[in-house]
mmCIF file of N, CA, C and O in Angstrom:
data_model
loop_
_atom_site.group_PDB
_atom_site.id
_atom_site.type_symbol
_atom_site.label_atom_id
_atom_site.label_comp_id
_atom_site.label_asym_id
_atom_site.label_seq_id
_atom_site.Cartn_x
_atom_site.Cartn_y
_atom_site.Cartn_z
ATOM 1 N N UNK A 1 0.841 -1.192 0.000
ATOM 2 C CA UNK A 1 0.000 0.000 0.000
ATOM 3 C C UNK A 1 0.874 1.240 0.000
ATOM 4 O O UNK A 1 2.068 1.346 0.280
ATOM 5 N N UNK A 2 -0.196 2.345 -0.463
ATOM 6 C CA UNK A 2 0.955 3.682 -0.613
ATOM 7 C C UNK A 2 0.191 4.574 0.252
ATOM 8 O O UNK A 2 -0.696 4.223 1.030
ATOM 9 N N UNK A 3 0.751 6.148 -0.020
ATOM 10 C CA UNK A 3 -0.099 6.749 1.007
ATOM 11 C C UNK A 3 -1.710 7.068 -0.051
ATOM 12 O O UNK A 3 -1.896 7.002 -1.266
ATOM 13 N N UNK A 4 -2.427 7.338 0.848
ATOM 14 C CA UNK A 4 -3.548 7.439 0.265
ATOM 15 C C UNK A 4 -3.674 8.996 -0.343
ATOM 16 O O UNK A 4 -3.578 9.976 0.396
ATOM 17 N N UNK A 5 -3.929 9.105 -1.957
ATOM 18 C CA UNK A 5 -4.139 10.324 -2.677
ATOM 19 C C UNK A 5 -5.524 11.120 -3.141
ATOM 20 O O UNK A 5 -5.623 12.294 -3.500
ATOM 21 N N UNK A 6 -6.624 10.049 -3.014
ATOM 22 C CA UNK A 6 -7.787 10.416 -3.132
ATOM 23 C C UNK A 6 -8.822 9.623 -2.794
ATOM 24 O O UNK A 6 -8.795 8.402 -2.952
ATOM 25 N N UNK A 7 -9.773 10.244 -2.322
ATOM 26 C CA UNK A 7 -10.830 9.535 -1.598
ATOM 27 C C UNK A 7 -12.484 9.691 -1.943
ATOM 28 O O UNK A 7 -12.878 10.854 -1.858
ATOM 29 N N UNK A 8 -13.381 8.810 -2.273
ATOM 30 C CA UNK A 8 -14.311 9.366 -2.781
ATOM 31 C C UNK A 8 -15.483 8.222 -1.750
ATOM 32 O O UNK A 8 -15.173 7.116 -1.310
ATOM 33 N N UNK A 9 -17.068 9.051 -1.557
ATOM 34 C CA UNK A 9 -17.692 8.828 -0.636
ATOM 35 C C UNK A 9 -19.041 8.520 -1.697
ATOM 36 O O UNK A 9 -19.377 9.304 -2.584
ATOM 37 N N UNK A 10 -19.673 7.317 -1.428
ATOM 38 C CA UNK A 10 -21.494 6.994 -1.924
ATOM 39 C C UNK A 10 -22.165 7.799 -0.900
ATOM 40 O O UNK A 10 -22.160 7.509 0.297
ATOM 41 N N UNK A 11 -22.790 8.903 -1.455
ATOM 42 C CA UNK A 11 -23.695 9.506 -0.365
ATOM 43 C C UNK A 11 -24.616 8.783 0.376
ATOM 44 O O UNK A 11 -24.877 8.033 -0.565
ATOM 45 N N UNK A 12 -25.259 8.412 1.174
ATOM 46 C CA UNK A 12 -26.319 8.244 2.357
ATOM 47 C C UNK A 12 -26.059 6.117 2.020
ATOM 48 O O UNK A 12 -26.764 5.150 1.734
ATOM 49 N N UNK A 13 -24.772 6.387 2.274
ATOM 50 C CA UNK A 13 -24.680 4.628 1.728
ATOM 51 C C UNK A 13 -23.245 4.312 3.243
ATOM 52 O O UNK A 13 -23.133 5.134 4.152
ATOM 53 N N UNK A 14 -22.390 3.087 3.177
ATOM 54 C CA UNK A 14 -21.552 3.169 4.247
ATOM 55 C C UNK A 14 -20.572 2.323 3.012
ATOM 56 O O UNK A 14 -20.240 1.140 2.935
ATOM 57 N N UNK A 15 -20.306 3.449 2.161
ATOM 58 C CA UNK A 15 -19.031 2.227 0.663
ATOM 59 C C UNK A 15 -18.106 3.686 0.711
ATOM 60 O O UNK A 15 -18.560 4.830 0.712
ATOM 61 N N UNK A 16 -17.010 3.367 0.740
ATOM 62 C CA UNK A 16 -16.010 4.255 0.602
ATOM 63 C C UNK A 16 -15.024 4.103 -0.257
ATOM 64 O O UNK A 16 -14.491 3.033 0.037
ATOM 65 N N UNK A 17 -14.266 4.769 -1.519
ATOM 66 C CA UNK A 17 -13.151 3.999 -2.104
ATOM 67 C C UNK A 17 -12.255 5.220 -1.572
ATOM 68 O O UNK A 17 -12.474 6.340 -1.111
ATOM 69 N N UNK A 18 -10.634 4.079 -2.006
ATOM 70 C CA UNK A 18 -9.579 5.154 -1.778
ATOM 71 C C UNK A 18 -8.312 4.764 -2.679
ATOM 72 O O UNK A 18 -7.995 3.582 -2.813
ATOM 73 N N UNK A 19 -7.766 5.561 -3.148
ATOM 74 C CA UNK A 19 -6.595 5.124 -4.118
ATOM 75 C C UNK A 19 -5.049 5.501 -3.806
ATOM 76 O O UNK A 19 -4.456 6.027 -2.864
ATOM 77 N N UNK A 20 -4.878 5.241 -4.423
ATOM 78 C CA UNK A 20 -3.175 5.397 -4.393
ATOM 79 C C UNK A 20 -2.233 5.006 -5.254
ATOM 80 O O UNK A 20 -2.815 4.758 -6.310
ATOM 81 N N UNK A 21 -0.968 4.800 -5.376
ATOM 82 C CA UNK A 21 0.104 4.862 -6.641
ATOM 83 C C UNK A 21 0.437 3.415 -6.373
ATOM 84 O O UNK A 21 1.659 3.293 -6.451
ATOM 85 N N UNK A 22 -0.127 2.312 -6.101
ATOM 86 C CA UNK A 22 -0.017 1.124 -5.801
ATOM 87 C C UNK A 22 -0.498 0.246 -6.084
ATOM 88 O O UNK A 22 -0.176 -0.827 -5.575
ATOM 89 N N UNK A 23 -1.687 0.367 -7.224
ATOM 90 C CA UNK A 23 -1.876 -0.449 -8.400
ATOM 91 C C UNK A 23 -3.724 -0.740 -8.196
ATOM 92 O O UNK A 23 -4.432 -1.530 -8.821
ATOM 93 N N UNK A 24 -4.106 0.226 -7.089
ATOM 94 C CA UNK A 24 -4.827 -0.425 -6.610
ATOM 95 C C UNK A 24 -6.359 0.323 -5.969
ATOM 96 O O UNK A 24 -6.226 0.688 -4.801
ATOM 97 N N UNK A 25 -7.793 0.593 -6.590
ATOM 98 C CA UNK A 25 -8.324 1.420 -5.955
ATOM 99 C C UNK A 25 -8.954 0.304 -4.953
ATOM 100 O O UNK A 25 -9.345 -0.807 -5.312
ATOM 101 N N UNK A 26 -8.975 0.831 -3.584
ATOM 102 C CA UNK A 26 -9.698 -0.139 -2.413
ATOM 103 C C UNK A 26 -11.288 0.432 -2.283
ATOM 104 O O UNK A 26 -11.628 1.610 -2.393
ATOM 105 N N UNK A 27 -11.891 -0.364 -2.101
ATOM 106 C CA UNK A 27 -13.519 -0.113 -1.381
ATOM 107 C C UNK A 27 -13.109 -0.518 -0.074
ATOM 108 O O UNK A 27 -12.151 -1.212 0.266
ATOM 109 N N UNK A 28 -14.069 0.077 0.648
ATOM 110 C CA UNK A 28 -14.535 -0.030 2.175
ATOM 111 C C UNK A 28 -16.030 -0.045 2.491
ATOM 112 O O UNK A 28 -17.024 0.212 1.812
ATOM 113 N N UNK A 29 -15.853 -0.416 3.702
ATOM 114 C CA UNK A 29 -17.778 -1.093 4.064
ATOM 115 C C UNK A 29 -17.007 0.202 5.931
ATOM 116 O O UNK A 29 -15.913 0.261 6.493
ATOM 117 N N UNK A 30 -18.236 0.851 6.141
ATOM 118 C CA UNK A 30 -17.869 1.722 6.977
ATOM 119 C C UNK A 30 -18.984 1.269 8.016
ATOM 120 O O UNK A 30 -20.176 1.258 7.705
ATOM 121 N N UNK A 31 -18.605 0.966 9.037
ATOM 122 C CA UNK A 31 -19.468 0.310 10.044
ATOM 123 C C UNK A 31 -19.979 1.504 11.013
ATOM 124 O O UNK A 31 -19.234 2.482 11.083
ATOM 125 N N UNK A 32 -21.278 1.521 11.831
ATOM 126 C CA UNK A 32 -21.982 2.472 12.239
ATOM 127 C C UNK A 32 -20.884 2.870 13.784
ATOM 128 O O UNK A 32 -20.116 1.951 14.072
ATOM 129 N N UNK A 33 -20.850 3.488 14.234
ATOM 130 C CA UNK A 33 -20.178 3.770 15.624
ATOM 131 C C UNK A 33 -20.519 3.920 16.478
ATOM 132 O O UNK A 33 -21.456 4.677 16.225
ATOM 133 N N UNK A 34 -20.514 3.728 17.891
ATOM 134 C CA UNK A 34 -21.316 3.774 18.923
ATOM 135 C C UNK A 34 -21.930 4.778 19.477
ATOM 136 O O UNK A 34 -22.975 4.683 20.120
ATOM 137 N N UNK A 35 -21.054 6.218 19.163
ATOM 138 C CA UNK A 35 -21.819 7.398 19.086
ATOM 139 C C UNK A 35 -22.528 7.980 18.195
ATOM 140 O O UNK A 35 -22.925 9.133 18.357
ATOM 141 N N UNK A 36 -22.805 7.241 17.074
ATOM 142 C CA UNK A 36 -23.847 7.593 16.332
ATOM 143 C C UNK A 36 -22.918 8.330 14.780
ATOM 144 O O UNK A 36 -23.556 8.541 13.749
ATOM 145 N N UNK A 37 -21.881 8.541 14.841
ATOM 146 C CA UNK A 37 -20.719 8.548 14.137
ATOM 147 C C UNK A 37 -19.734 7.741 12.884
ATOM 148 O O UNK A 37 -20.316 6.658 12.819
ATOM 149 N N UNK A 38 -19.152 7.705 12.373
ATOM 150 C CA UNK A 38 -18.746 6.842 11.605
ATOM 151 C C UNK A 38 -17.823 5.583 12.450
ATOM 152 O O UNK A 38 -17.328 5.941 13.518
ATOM 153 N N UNK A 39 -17.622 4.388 12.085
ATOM 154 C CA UNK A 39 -17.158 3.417 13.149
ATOM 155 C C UNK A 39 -15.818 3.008 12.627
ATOM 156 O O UNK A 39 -14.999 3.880 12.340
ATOM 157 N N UNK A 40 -15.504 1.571 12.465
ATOM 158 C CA UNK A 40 -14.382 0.869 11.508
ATOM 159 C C UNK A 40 -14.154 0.606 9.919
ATOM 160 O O UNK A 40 -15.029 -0.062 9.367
ATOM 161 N N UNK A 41 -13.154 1.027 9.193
ATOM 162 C CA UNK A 41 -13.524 0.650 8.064
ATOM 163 C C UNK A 41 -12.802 -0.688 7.897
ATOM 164 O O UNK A 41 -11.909 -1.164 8.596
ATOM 165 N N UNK A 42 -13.371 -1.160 6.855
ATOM 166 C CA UNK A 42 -13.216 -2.933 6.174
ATOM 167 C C UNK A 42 -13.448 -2.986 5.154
ATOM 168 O O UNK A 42 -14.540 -2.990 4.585
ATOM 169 N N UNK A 43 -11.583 -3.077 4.456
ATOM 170 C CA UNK A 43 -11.707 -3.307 3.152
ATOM 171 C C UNK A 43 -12.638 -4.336 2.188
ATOM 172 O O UNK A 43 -12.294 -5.515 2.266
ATOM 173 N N UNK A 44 -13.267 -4.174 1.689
ATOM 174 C CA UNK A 44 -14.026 -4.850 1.015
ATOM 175 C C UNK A 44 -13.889 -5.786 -0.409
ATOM 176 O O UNK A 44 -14.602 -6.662 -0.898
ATOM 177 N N UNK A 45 -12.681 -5.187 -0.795
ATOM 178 C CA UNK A 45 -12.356 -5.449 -1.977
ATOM 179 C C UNK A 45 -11.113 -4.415 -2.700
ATOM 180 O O UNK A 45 -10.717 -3.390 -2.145
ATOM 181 N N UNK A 46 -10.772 -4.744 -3.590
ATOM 182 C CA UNK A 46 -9.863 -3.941 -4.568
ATOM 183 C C UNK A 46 -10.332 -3.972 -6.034
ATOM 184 O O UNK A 46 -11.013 -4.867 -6.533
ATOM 185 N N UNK A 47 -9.826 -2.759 -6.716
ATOM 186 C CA UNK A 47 -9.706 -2.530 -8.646
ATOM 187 C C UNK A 47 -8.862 -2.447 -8.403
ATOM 188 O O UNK A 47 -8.385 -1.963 -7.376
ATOM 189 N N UNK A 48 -8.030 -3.234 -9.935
ATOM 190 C CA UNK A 48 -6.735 -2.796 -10.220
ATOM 191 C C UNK A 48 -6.961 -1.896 -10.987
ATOM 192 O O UNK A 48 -8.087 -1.580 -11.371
ATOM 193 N N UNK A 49 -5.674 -1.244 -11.383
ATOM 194 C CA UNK A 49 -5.382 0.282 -12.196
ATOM 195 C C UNK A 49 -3.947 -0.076 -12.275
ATOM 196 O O UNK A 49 -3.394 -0.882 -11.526
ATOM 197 N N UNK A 50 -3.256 0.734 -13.460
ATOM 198 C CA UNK A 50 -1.734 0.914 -13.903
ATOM 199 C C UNK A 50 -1.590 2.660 -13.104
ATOM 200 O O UNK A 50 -2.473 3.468 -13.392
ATOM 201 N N UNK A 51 -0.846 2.945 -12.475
ATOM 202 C CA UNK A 51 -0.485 4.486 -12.410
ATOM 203 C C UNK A 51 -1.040 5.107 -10.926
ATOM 204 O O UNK A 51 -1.503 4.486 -9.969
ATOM 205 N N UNK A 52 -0.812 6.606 -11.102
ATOM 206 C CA UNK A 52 -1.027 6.694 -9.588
ATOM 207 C C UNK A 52 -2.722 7.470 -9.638
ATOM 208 O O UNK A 52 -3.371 8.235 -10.352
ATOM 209 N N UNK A 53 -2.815 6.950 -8.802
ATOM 210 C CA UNK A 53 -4.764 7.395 -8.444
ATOM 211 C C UNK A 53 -5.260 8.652 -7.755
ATOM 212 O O UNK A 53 -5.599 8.787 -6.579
ATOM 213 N N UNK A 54 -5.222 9.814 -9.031
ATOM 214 C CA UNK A 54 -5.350 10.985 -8.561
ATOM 215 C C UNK A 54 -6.598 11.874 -8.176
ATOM 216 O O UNK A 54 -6.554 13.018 -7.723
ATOM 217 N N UNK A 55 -7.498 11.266 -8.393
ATOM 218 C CA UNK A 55 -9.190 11.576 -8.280
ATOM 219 C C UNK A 55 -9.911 10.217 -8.197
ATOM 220 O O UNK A 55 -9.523 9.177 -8.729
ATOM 221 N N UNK A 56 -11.005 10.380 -7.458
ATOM 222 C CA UNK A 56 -11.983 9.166 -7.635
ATOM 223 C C UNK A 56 -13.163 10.102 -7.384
ATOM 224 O O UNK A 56 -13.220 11.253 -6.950
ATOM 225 N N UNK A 57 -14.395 8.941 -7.938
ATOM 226 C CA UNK A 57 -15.882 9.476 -7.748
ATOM 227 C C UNK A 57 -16.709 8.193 -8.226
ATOM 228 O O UNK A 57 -16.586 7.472 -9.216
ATOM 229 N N UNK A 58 -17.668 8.182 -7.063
ATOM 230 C CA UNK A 58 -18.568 7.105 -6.842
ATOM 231 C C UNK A 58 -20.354 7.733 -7.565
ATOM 232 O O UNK A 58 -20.796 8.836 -7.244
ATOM 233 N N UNK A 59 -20.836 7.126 -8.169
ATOM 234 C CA UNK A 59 -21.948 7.312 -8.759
ATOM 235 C C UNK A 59 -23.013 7.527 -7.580
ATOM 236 O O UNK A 59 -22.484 7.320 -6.488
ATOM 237 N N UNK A 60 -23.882 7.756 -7.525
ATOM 238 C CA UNK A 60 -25.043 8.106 -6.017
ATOM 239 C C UNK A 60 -25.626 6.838 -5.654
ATOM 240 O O UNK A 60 -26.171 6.494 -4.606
ATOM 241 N N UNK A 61 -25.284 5.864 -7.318
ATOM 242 C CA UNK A 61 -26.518 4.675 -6.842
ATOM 243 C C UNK A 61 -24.886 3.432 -6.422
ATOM 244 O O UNK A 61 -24.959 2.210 -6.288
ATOM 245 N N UNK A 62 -23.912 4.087 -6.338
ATOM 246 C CA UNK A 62 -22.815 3.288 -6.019
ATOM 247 C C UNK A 62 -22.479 2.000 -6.845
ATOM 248 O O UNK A 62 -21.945 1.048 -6.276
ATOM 249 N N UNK A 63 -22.780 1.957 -8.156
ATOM 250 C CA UNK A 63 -22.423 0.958 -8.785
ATOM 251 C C UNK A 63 -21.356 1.372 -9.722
ATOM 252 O O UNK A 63 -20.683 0.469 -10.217
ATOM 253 N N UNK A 64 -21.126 2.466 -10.009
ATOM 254 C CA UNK A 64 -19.857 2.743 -11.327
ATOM 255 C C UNK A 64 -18.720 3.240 -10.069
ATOM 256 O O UNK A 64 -19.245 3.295 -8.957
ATOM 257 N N UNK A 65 -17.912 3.438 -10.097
ATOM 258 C CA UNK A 65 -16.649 3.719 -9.728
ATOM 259 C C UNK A 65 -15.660 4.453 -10.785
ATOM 260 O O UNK A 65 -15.168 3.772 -11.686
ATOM 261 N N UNK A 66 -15.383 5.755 -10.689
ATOM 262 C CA UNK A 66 -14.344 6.181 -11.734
ATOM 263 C C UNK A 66 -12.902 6.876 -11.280
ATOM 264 O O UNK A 66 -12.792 7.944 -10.676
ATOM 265 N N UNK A 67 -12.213 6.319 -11.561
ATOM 266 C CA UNK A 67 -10.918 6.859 -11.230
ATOM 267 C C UNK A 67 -9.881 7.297 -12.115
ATOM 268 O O UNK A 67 -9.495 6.640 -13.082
ATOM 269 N N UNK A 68 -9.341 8.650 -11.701
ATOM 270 C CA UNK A 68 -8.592 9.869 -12.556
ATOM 271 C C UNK A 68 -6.955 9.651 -12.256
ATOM 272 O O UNK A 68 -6.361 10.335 -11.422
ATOM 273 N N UNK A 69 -6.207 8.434 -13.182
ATOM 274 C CA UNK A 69 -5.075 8.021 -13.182
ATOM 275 C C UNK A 69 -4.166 8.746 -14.135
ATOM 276 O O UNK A 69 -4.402 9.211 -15.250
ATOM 277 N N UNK A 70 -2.947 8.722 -13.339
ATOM 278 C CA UNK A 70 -1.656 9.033 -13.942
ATOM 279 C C UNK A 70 -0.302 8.861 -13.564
ATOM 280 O O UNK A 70 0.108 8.564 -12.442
ATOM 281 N N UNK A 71 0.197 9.020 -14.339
ATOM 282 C CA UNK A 71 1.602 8.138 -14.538
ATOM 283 C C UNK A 71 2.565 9.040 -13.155
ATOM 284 O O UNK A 71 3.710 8.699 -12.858
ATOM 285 N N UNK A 72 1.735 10.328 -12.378
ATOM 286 C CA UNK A 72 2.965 10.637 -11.405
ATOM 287 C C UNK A 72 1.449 11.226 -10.474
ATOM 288 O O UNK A 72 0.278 11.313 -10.841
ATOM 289 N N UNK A 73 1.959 11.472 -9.474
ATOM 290 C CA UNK A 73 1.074 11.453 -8.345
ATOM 291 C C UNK A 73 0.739 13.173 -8.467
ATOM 292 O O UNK A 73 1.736 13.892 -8.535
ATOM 293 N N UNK A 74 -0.583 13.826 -8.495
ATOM 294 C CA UNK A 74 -0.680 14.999 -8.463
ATOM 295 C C UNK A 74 -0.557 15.967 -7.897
ATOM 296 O O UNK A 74 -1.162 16.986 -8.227
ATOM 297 N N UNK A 75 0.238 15.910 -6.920
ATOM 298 C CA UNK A 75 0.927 17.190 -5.990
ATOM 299 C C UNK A 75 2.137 16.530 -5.937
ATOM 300 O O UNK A 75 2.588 16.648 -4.798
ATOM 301 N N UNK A 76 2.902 15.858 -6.683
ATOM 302 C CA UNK A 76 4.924 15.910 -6.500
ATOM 303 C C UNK A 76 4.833 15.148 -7.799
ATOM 304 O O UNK A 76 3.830 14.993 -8.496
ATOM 305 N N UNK A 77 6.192 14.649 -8.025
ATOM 306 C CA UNK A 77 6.785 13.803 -8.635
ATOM 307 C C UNK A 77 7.843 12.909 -8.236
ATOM 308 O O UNK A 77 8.861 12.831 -8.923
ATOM 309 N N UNK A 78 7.678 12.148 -7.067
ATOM 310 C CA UNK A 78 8.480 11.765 -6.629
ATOM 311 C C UNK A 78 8.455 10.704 -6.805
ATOM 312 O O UNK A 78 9.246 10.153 -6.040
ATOM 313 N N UNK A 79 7.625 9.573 -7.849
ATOM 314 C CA UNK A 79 7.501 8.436 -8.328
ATOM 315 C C UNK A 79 7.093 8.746 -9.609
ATOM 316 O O UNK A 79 7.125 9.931 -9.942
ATOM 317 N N UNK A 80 6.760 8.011 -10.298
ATOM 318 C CA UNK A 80 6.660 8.153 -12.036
ATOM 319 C C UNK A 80 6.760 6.750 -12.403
ATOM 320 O O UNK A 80 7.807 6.119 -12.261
ATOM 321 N N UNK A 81 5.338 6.085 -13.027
ATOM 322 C CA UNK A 81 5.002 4.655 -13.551
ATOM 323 C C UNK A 81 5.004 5.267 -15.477
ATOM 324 O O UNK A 81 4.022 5.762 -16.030
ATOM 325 N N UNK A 82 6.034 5.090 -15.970
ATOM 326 C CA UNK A 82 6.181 5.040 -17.409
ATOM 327 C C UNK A 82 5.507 4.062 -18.324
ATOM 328 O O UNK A 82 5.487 4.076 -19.555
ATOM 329 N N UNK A 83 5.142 3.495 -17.769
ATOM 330 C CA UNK A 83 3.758 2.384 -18.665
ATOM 331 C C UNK A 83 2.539 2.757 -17.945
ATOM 332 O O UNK A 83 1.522 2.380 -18.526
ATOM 333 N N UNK A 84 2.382 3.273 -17.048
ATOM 334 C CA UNK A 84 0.932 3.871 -16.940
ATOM 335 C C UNK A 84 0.284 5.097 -17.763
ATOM 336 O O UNK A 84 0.892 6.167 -17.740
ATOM 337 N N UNK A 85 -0.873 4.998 -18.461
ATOM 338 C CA UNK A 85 -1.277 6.122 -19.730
ATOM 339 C C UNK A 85 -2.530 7.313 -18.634
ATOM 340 O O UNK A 85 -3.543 6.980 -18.017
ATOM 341 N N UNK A 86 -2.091 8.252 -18.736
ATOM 342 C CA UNK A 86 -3.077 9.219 -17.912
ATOM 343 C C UNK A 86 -4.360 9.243 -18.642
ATOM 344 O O UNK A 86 -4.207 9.106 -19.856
ATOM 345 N N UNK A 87 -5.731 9.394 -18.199
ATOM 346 C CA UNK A 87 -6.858 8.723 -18.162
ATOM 347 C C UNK A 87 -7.444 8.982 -17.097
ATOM 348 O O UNK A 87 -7.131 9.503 -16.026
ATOM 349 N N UNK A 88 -8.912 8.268 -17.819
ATOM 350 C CA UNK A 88 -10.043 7.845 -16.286
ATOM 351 C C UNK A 88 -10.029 6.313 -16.656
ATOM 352 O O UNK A 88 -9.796 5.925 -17.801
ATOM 353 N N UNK A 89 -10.331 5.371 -15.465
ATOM 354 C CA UNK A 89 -10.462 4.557 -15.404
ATOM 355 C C UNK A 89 -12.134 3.966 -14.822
ATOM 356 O O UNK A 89 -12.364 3.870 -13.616
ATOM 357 N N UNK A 90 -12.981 3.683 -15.681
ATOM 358 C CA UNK A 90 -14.561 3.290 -15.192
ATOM 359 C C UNK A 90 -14.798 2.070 -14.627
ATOM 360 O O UNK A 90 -14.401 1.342 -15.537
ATOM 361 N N UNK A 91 -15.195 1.286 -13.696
ATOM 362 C CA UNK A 91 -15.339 0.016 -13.071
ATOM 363 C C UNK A 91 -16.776 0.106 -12.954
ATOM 364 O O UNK A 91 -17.196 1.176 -12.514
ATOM 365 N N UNK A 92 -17.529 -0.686 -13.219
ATOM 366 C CA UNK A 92 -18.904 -1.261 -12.920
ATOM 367 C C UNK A 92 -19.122 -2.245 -11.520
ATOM 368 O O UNK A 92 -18.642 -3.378 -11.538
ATOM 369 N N UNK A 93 -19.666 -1.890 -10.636
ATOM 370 C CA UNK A 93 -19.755 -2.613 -9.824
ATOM 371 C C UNK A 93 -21.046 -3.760 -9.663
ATOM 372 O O UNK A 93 -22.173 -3.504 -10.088
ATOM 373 N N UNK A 94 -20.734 -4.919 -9.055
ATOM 374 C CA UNK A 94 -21.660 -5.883 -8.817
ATOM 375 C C UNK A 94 -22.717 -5.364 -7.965
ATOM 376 O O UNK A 94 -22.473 -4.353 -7.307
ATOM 377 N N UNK A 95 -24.275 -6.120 -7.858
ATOM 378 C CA UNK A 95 -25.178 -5.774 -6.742
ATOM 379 C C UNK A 95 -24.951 -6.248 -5.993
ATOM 380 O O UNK A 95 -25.907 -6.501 -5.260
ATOM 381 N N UNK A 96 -23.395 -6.825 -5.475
ATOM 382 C CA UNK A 96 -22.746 -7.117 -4.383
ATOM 383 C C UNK A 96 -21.159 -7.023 -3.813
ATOM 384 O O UNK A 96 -20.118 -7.658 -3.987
ATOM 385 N N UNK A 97 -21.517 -6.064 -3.169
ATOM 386 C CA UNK A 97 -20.183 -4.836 -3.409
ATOM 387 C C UNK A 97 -19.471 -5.593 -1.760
ATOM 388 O O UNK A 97 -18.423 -5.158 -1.283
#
């Protein structure tokens, strides 16, 4: 895992994704908290991707997933994937996420 570069939220849902320069966008399942708050997250799954993961955005009904990749991370350059092509990347999700 890398550090995390972007993060995107399903409104009034508990699915979270998050990306990074590590090949890899993660989902999360966000569990309720005892104060009424957000609780634990639990990865749920992974997309792969080539490059580093500079934007994400989750559809409202949480089934598409799109992520805004490129070959160097968008605030430095302190890594650089030369076979990764800058892009969006679209994932369709299952009715069982």
């Amino acid at each position: 895992a890398g550090w995390v570069q972007s993060l995107a939220v399903c409104r009034n849902s508990d699915l979270v994704a998050s990306g990074a320069s590590d090949g890899c966008v993660r989902l999360w399942r966000v569990s309720p908290g005892k104060a009424g708050g957000a609780g634990d997250l639990r990865c749920i799954g992974g997309l792969p991707v080539r490059g580093c993961v500079n934007g994400l955005a989750l559809s409202r009904s949480g089934a598409l997933v799109v992520a805004a990749v490129g070959q160097e991370p968008r605030l430095g350059r302190w890594i650089r994937d030369g076979k990764a092509r800058n892009g969006i990347a679209v994932f369709r999700l299952g009715s069982k996420q």
